[in-house]
Every structure is written in C-alpha cells, then in structure tokens.
C-alpha cells in the first residue's frame, strides 16, 4: 500500500479523530513531508480534513468520497474480504469488470465508481451516471448455475439495495419487477446482470451484477427523458459518509444472499417489497403496450398478469418493461 492508502485507512477507521503528522510518520516509517504530501493529495481528490496546529489532521465525518478503505470499514465478516477497486471515473463498471473476468479475475472482485462515461442500462439503454451524485458498482460472480437461474442474482441484488437504502435513509424502498428499486415512486436504482455462458454445458462462466444508485439528483436535475421517473435516495447532497455506507451495505447483503442463492432466502422480501402486485400496469411487450393487472410473482421471479380481455400470461424478465 502507498503512504496515501495507508493513512486513508487510518483516517477512515477513526473519522473525526486527530492524527499528528509526527505520529503518522513514525507509524509508517516515512518523513512528515511524505505525510503532508499524501494529505494534500487526498484533499485534491475531494476528502475533507480538519487541520489543527498541535493536533494534526482529522478526516471530517461529513467527507463523502468513495474509497475501498471507506467501504471496507463498514463491511462485516459475511462479506469475506472482497477485492474492491474504486475509480473516480470509468466507462462502465460492468464493461471493465467483464474484461477482467475474461482475463481470469476472481469471484468477489468489486469495481466501484463515482462516475461512468458509458453507463449501460437494460435493453441496450444508457444509464445516466453523473459524477458526485451516484454510486455505480459491479460484482464479479462465478456461480455453478444454469442460465435460467441467473435471474436470482438480479433479484437478490434488488433486495440488498432496497434494504440498504432504507437503513441509511430511513425511507421506505420498493421494488418494481424485475429490477428497479423505488423510493417515493421514483427509480433510485437500476440493476443490470450480464453473463457469459459455456455453450456446451449451459452453465455460467461468470456473471457481472451491476448496480447503479442515484444518491441524490444531479446538479441541474435529471435529464429531460428520465426526469419524471428518476429520483435520488436523498433529495439533496447529504452531509455524511453515505456513499461508502451504501456501497458496503449492498455488497454485504448481496454476498450473504449469494452464498445461499439456491435457498432464495430473499424471495419473500422481494415479493413483499413489490410495488406492482395487485396494481394496474402497462406491459410494454414486443407488440403494442397492453393494460393489465399484476397478479403475482412466482418462485422463479416470473410475473403473472391478467390482461383486460381476461387472458393471463406469465412473463419472465427481459421480455417486457412495465410502467406503473
Ligand atoms: C437499468 O436500470 O436499466 C439497469 C441499470 C444498471 C446500471 C449499472 S451502474 C453499474 C453498472 N455499470 C453499468 O454500465 N451498468 C450497471
């Protein structure tokens, strides 16, 4: 680890506490000047410090910069020790992690970014991923499972996100089948799981579960095309370490569900959080949009709907989008 990474680990481990330059220098066996330079560099990256002469530096509690050290301090044992790589900006955490996966990266590798320049959504859409107000992460998985079971990765992730944002914000989070997380009827998170299969066995080689969370609306608001449907976990930038907390909460809960994926322990909660069951919806299929009532979600996470003409259909993900 570099001096900068070492001191960040100490500061993150004890936010608000002062460390003197001399103390840090002797702990790491480097000069005070090296410590000073590392603190300046962290400040340039957006970390907020308080400096008091005679006491040293303290990382402010409200500093809200994503870092591996900042995420790890919130992770409990169930998450294992994931290899977390953090980027200020990246094309797409999914795209880059898929490249790493095909070069042999290990299960549990996590890429986290503060901004994406080519964020991807479902059905070849773009995912708006501005810097500073969102959290974009992808987790690499190498499960032994068939293609049709991969949907459970996405649904487990949706429950992990809903639980986490609810814990951190105190606001109720719902899930819109199949993979959108909503607060106050606005989409605050989208999930895109991309997978590579072995054609002969039909088994997954790897899956990359990508999760994008709007922490708050971007300055100037969301773009025109999504402004009516998109929202943030918070209405405005929050004074606190929320991005690291949310990232850690999602990783931890997701890895817990993933460890027991065949048991689908999250399924009941997935259904309970559904915002569409029992509601009038519009099914956007390959043909023209059709009005329907959402009846139920079955154990395979498929949605049964009844159309206005009385016919019923069970939909699997990928075929449709739904407008509430
Ligand atoms: C959707 O709502 O259509 C899915 C959006 C998924 C966005 C996330 S952000 C992290 C990861 N990287 C991407 O390019 N996409 C996913």
Short mmCIF file of C-alpha atoms and ligand atoms in Angstrom, two decimals:
data_model
loop_
_atom_site.label_atom_id
_atom_site.label_comp_id
_atom_site.label_asym_id
_atom_site.label_seq_id
_atom_site.Cartn_x
_atom_site.Cartn_y
_atom_site.Cartn_z
CA UNK A 1 0.00 0.00 0.00
CA UNK A 2 1.18 3.54 -0.72
CA UNK A 3 1.54 6.14 2.05
CA UNK A 4 -1.68 7.74 0.83
CA UNK A 5 -3.59 4.45 1.03
CA UNK A 6 -2.14 3.63 4.47
CA UNK A 7 -3.09 6.95 6.02
CA UNK A 8 -6.52 6.86 4.41
CA UNK A 9 -7.13 3.50 6.10
CA UNK A 10 -6.23 5.06 9.46
CA UNK A 11 -8.31 8.19 8.91
CA UNK A 12 -11.31 6.17 7.68
CA UNK A 13 -11.02 3.81 10.62
CA UNK A 14 -11.38 6.72 13.01
CA UNK A 15 -13.17 9.63 11.38
CA UNK A 16 -13.17 12.84 13.35
CA UNK A 17 -10.10 11.80 15.38
CA UNK A 18 -6.87 13.73 15.03
CA UNK A 19 -3.60 12.14 13.97
CA UNK A 20 -0.44 14.22 14.20
CA UNK A 21 1.95 14.31 11.26
CA UNK A 22 4.74 13.01 13.53
CA UNK A 23 2.63 10.12 14.79
CA UNK A 24 1.65 9.05 11.27
CA UNK A 25 5.21 9.48 10.01
CA UNK A 26 6.70 7.25 12.69
CA UNK A 27 3.95 4.63 12.33
CA UNK A 28 4.62 4.32 8.62
CA UNK A 29 8.37 4.90 8.78
CA UNK A 30 8.27 7.87 6.40
CA UNK A 31 9.01 11.60 6.69
CA UNK A 32 6.46 14.18 7.90
CA UNK A 33 6.76 15.74 4.49
CA UNK A 34 5.58 12.48 2.88
CA UNK A 35 2.54 12.52 5.19
CA UNK A 36 1.81 16.15 4.37
CA UNK A 37 2.02 15.41 0.63
CA UNK A 38 -0.32 12.43 0.98
CA UNK A 39 -2.88 14.51 2.90
CA UNK A 40 -2.70 17.25 0.21
CA UNK A 41 -3.24 14.62 -2.47
CA UNK A 42 -6.28 13.24 -0.62
CA UNK A 43 -7.65 16.78 -0.33
CA UNK A 44 -7.26 17.22 -4.09
CA UNK A 45 -9.29 14.04 -4.53
CA UNK A 46 -12.11 15.61 -2.51
CA UNK A 47 -11.54 14.30 1.03
CA UNK A 48 -12.28 16.91 3.66
CA UNK A 49 -9.80 17.28 6.52
CA UNK A 50 -9.69 19.45 9.57
CA UNK A 51 -6.17 20.63 10.41
CA UNK A 52 -5.43 22.00 13.87
CA UNK A 53 -1.93 23.06 14.78
CA UNK A 54 -0.50 20.93 17.54
CA UNK A 55 -3.13 18.21 16.96
CA UNK A 56 -2.69 17.28 13.33
CA UNK A 57 -5.31 16.18 10.81
CA UNK A 58 -8.75 14.61 11.16
CA UNK A 59 -10.91 13.28 8.35
CA UNK A 60 -14.22 15.10 8.65
CA UNK A 61 -17.22 12.92 9.42
CA UNK A 62 -19.17 14.51 6.56
CA UNK A 63 -16.49 13.76 3.92
CA UNK A 64 -18.37 11.77 1.24
CA UNK A 65 -15.71 10.37 -1.08
CA UNK A 66 -15.92 6.72 -2.13
CA UNK A 67 -12.84 4.65 -1.34
CA UNK A 68 -12.00 0.99 -0.80
CA UNK A 69 -10.87 1.83 2.73
CA UNK A 70 -14.06 3.75 3.39
CA UNK A 71 -16.24 0.87 2.17
CA UNK A 72 -14.27 -1.85 3.95
CA UNK A 73 -14.63 -0.24 7.35
CA UNK A 74 -18.40 -0.88 7.15
CA UNK A 75 -18.12 -4.46 5.95
CA UNK A 76 -18.79 -7.24 8.40
CA UNK A 77 -17.41 -10.75 8.23
CA UNK A 78 -20.13 -12.17 5.97
CA UNK A 79 -18.78 -10.17 3.03
CA UNK A 80 -15.44 -12.03 3.25
CA UNK A 81 -12.59 -9.84 2.08
CA UNK A 82 -13.66 -8.67 -1.36
CA UNK A 83 -11.12 -7.15 -3.71
CA UNK A 84 -12.62 -3.65 -4.08
CA UNK A 85 -11.25 -1.30 -6.71
CA UNK A 86 -12.51 2.28 -6.74
CA UNK A 87 -12.44 4.63 -9.72
CA UNK A 88 -13.19 8.36 -9.83
CA UNK A 89 -14.39 7.84 -13.37
CA UNK A 90 -14.72 4.81 -15.64
CA UNK A 91 -16.53 3.94 -18.87
CA UNK A 92 -18.76 1.32 -17.26
CA UNK A 93 -18.01 -0.84 -14.24
CA UNK A 94 -19.81 -3.72 -15.99
CA UNK A 95 -17.80 -3.42 -19.18
CA UNK A 96 -14.46 -3.18 -17.41
CA UNK A 97 -15.27 -5.99 -14.97
CA UNK A 98 -16.34 -8.27 -17.84
CA UNK A 99 -12.94 -7.68 -19.45
CA UNK A 100 -11.26 -8.50 -16.14
CA UNK A 101 -13.45 -11.61 -15.78
CA UNK A 102 -12.41 -12.95 -19.17
CA UNK A 103 -8.79 -12.45 -18.12
CA UNK A 104 -9.37 -14.55 -15.00
CA UNK A 105 -10.28 -12.08 -12.22
CA UNK A 106 -11.52 -13.80 -9.09
CA UNK A 107 -15.09 -14.11 -7.87
CA UNK A 108 -15.84 -11.31 -5.44
CA UNK A 109 -13.89 -8.66 -7.36
CA UNK A 110 -15.87 -5.44 -7.00
CA UNK A 111 -15.49 -2.30 -9.09
CA UNK A 112 -16.96 0.89 -7.69
CA UNK A 113 -17.06 4.22 -9.49
CA UNK A 114 -18.13 7.75 -8.70
CA UNK A 115 -18.90 8.43 -12.37
CA UNK A 116 -19.44 6.43 -15.58
CA UNK A 117 -19.00 7.89 -19.02
CA UNK A 118 -20.71 4.97 -20.80
CA UNK A 119 -23.05 3.54 -18.15
CA UNK A 120 -25.24 0.76 -19.54
CA UNK A 121 -28.85 0.01 -18.73
CA UNK A 122 -31.13 -2.87 -19.65
CA UNK A 123 -32.35 -3.35 -23.20
CA UNK A 124 -29.34 -1.53 -24.64
CA UNK A 125 -30.32 1.72 -22.96
CA UNK A 126 -27.84 4.16 -21.45
CA UNK A 127 -27.67 4.55 -17.70
CA UNK A 128 -27.17 8.18 -16.73
CA UNK A 129 -24.16 8.08 -14.40
CA UNK A 130 -23.02 11.61 -13.46
CA UNK A 131 -20.12 12.19 -11.06
CA UNK A 132 -20.57 13.05 -7.41
CA UNK A 133 -24.25 12.22 -7.00
CA UNK A 134 -24.33 8.49 -7.77
CA UNK A 135 -22.76 5.20 -6.89
CA UNK A 136 -22.01 2.67 -9.61
CA UNK A 137 -20.75 -0.77 -8.76
CA UNK A 138 -20.31 -4.21 -10.27
CA UNK A 139 -19.63 -7.52 -8.57
CA UNK A 140 -17.99 -10.47 -10.31
CA UNK A 141 -19.54 -13.88 -9.63
CA UNK A 142 -18.59 -17.34 -10.79
CA UNK A 143 -21.57 -19.42 -9.70
CA UNK A 144 -22.20 -23.00 -10.74
CA UNK A 145 -25.63 -22.47 -12.22
CA UNK A 146 -27.68 -22.70 -15.38
CA UNK A 147 -28.67 -19.68 -17.43
CA UNK A 148 -32.28 -19.61 -16.25
CA UNK A 149 -31.21 -19.31 -12.59
CA UNK A 150 -29.20 -16.15 -13.23
CA UNK A 151 -32.30 -14.04 -12.70
CA UNK A 152 -31.96 -14.73 -8.99
CA UNK A 153 -28.71 -12.76 -8.96
CA UNK A 154 -30.60 -9.67 -10.06
CA UNK A 155 -33.49 -10.16 -7.68
CA UNK A 156 -31.14 -10.81 -4.74
CA UNK A 157 -29.34 -7.58 -5.62
CA UNK A 158 -32.62 -5.65 -5.70
CA UNK A 159 -33.47 -6.79 -2.18
CA UNK A 160 -29.94 -5.98 -0.97
CA UNK A 161 -30.23 -2.45 -2.39
CA UNK A 162 -33.76 -1.85 -1.05
CA UNK A 163 -32.78 -2.93 2.45
CA UNK A 164 -29.59 -0.88 2.44
CA UNK A 165 -31.05 2.39 1.20
CA UNK A 166 -33.92 2.02 3.66
CA UNK A 167 -31.47 1.54 6.55
CA UNK A 168 -29.35 4.51 5.54
CA UNK A 169 -32.11 6.96 4.58
CA UNK A 170 -35.00 5.83 6.80
CA UNK A 171 -37.24 5.96 3.69
CA UNK A 172 -39.30 3.00 2.52
CA UNK A 173 -37.92 1.32 -0.59
CA UNK A 174 -39.99 -0.77 -3.00
CA UNK A 175 -39.08 -2.99 -5.94
CA UNK A 176 -40.64 -2.65 -9.37
CA UNK A 177 -40.42 -6.03 -11.11
CA UNK A 178 -37.95 -7.01 -12.10
CA UNK A 179 -35.00 -4.96 -11.05
CA UNK A 180 -35.77 -1.32 -10.25
CA UNK A 181 -35.64 0.00 -6.71
CA UNK A 182 -38.01 2.86 -5.95
CA UNK A 183 -38.39 5.44 -3.23
CA UNK A 184 -41.50 7.61 -3.29
CA UNK A 185 -42.43 6.00 -6.65
CA UNK A 186 -39.20 7.24 -8.26
CA UNK A 187 -36.49 4.93 -9.57
CA UNK A 188 -33.39 5.36 -7.43
CA UNK A 189 -31.54 2.26 -8.62
CA UNK A 190 -31.23 0.06 -11.68
CA UNK A 191 -29.55 -3.34 -11.90
CA UNK A 192 -28.02 -4.99 -14.94
CA UNK A 193 -26.64 -8.51 -14.70
CA UNK A 194 -24.55 -9.60 -17.66
CA UNK A 195 -23.31 -13.14 -18.01
CA UNK A 196 -21.09 -15.35 -20.10
CA UNK A 197 -22.12 -18.98 -20.67
CA UNK A 198 -20.41 -22.14 -21.68
CA UNK A 199 -22.47 -23.13 -24.71
CA UNK A 200 -21.93 -26.87 -24.28
CA UNK A 201 -22.84 -27.23 -20.61
CA UNK A 202 -25.24 -24.29 -20.48
CA UNK A 203 -23.51 -23.28 -17.24
CA UNK A 204 -22.42 -19.78 -16.36
CA UNK A 205 -18.75 -18.95 -16.81
CA UNK A 206 -19.23 -15.74 -14.91
CA UNK A 207 -21.84 -13.12 -14.15
CA UNK A 208 -21.31 -9.42 -13.53
CA UNK A 209 -24.01 -7.86 -11.40
CA UNK A 210 -24.03 -4.10 -11.98
CA UNK A 211 -25.88 -1.76 -9.66
CA UNK A 212 -26.37 1.97 -10.18
CA UNK A 213 -27.77 4.08 -7.34
CA UNK A 214 -28.77 7.74 -7.59
CA UNK A 215 -27.70 9.05 -4.20
CA UNK A 216 -29.31 12.42 -4.94
CA UNK A 217 -30.44 14.28 -8.07
CA UNK A 218 -27.54 15.74 -10.08
CA UNK A 219 -27.00 19.49 -10.03
CA UNK A 220 -29.44 20.90 -12.58
CA UNK A 221 -31.69 17.85 -12.23
CA UNK A 222 -32.04 14.60 -14.17
CA UNK A 223 -32.06 14.76 -17.97
CA UNK A 224 -35.38 15.50 -19.64
CA UNK A 225 -36.04 11.92 -20.77
CA UNK A 226 -35.88 10.47 -17.23
CA UNK A 227 -36.82 13.45 -15.08
CA UNK A 228 -40.33 12.16 -14.37
CA UNK A 229 -39.26 8.66 -13.34
CA UNK A 230 -35.85 9.10 -11.70
CA UNK A 231 -35.20 10.11 -8.10
CA UNK A 232 -32.45 10.00 -5.51
CA UNK A 233 -32.13 8.21 -2.17
CA UNK A 234 -31.84 11.74 -0.78
CA UNK A 235 -33.36 14.91 -2.22
CA UNK A 236 -30.10 16.85 -1.86
CA UNK A 237 -26.42 16.07 -1.22
CA UNK A 238 -26.23 14.73 2.31
CA UNK A 239 -23.64 15.70 4.90
CA UNK A 240 -22.27 12.31 5.78
CA UNK A 241 -20.37 9.26 4.69
CA UNK A 242 -23.35 7.81 2.82
CA UNK A 243 -21.82 6.50 -0.40
CA UNK A 244 -19.33 4.23 1.37
CA UNK A 245 -22.06 3.06 3.75
CA UNK A 246 -24.48 2.30 0.96
CA UNK A 247 -21.82 0.51 -1.12
CA UNK A 248 -20.81 -1.62 1.88
CA UNK A 249 -24.40 -2.40 2.81
CA UNK A 250 -25.20 -3.56 -0.72
CA UNK A 251 -22.04 -5.68 -1.04
CA UNK A 252 -22.51 -7.27 2.36
CA UNK A 253 -26.19 -8.13 1.99
CA UNK A 254 -25.82 -9.26 -1.58
CA UNK A 255 -22.90 -11.58 -0.76
CA UNK A 256 -24.92 -13.05 2.07
CA UNK A 257 -27.84 -13.87 -0.25
CA UNK A 258 -25.47 -15.06 -2.94
CA UNK A 259 -23.77 -17.51 -0.56
CA UNK A 260 -27.15 -19.23 -0.15
CA UNK A 261 -28.59 -18.45 -3.58
CA UNK A 262 -30.37 -21.81 -4.13
CA UNK A 263 -32.36 -21.22 -0.95
CA UNK A 264 -33.77 -17.94 -2.30
CA UNK A 265 -33.88 -16.59 1.25
CA UNK A 266 -34.57 -13.12 -0.12
CA UNK A 267 -37.58 -14.17 -2.19
CA UNK A 268 -40.30 -13.45 0.37
CA UNK A 269 -38.88 -9.99 0.91
CA UNK A 270 -38.67 -9.45 -2.84
CA UNK A 271 -42.39 -10.14 -3.15
CA UNK A 272 -43.27 -8.13 -0.04
CA UNK A 273 -41.45 -5.12 -1.47
CA UNK A 274 -43.15 -5.37 -4.85
CA UNK A 275 -44.88 -2.14 -5.77
CA UNK A 276 -46.83 -3.66 -8.65
CA UNK A 277 -48.60 -6.80 -7.40
CA UNK A 278 -52.33 -6.07 -7.31
CA UNK A 279 -51.88 -2.90 -9.36
CA UNK A 280 -52.96 -1.80 -12.80
CA UNK A 281 -49.91 -1.75 -15.04
CA UNK A 282 -48.96 -1.39 -18.67
CA UNK A 283 -46.97 -4.21 -20.21
CA UNK A 284 -44.56 -2.96 -22.85
CA UNK A 285 -44.03 -6.09 -24.90
CA UNK A 286 -42.70 -6.64 -28.40
CA UNK A 287 -46.10 -5.59 -29.73
CA UNK A 288 -48.09 -2.56 -28.59
CA UNK A 289 -48.37 -1.69 -24.87
CA UNK A 290 -51.21 -3.58 -23.12
CA UNK A 291 -53.05 -2.70 -19.95
CA UNK A 292 -53.06 -5.46 -17.35
CA UNK A 293 -53.32 -6.23 -13.67
CA UNK A 294 -50.20 -7.61 -11.98
CA UNK A 295 -51.39 -10.74 -10.17
CA UNK A 296 -48.41 -12.43 -8.56
CA UNK A 297 -44.71 -13.19 -8.69
CA UNK A 298 -43.87 -16.89 -8.63
CA UNK A 299 -40.86 -18.74 -7.15
CA UNK A 300 -38.96 -18.24 -10.41
CA UNK A 301 -39.49 -14.48 -10.08
CA UNK A 302 -41.79 -14.51 -13.12
CA UNK A 303 -44.74 -12.15 -13.11
CA UNK A 304 -48.27 -13.30 -13.88
CA UNK A 305 -50.55 -10.64 -15.34
CA UNK A 306 -54.20 -10.57 -16.40
CA UNK A 307 -55.00 -8.52 -19.49
CA UNK A 308 -58.22 -6.55 -19.88
CA UNK A 309 -59.67 -9.31 -22.11
CA UNK A 310 -59.33 -11.76 -19.20
CA UNK A 311 -56.38 -13.75 -20.60
CA UNK A 312 -53.43 -14.36 -18.33
CA UNK A 313 -49.72 -14.51 -19.11
CA UNK A 314 -46.63 -15.29 -17.06
CA UNK A 315 -43.77 -13.03 -18.02
CA UNK A 316 -40.10 -13.68 -17.48
CA UNK A 317 -37.67 -10.80 -17.22
CA UNK A 318 -36.18 -9.38 -20.35
CA UNK A 319 -39.38 -9.65 -22.35
CA UNK A 320 -41.08 -6.55 -21.07
CA UNK A 321 -40.82 -3.34 -19.17
CA UNK A 322 -43.61 -2.17 -17.01
CA UNK A 323 -44.95 1.31 -16.44
CA UNK A 324 -46.89 1.80 -13.25
C1 LIG B 1 -31.32 -0.35 -15.78
O1 LIG B 1 -32.00 0.26 -14.96
O2 LIG B 1 -31.65 -0.40 -16.97
C2 LIG B 1 -30.06 -1.02 -15.31
C3 LIG B 1 -29.01 -0.02 -14.94
C4 LIG B 1 -27.71 -0.63 -14.44
C5 LIG B 1 -26.66 0.42 -14.16
C6 LIG B 1 -25.44 -0.13 -13.50
S1 LIG B 1 -24.38 1.13 -12.92
C7 LIG B 1 -23.13 -0.02 -12.61
C8 LIG B 1 -23.13 -0.99 -13.76
N1 LIG B 1 -22.36 -0.46 -14.88
C9 LIG B 1 -23.10 -0.21 -15.94
O3 LIG B 1 -22.69 0.26 -17.01
N2 LIG B 1 -24.39 -0.50 -15.69
C10 LIG B 1 -24.56 -1.03 -14.35
#
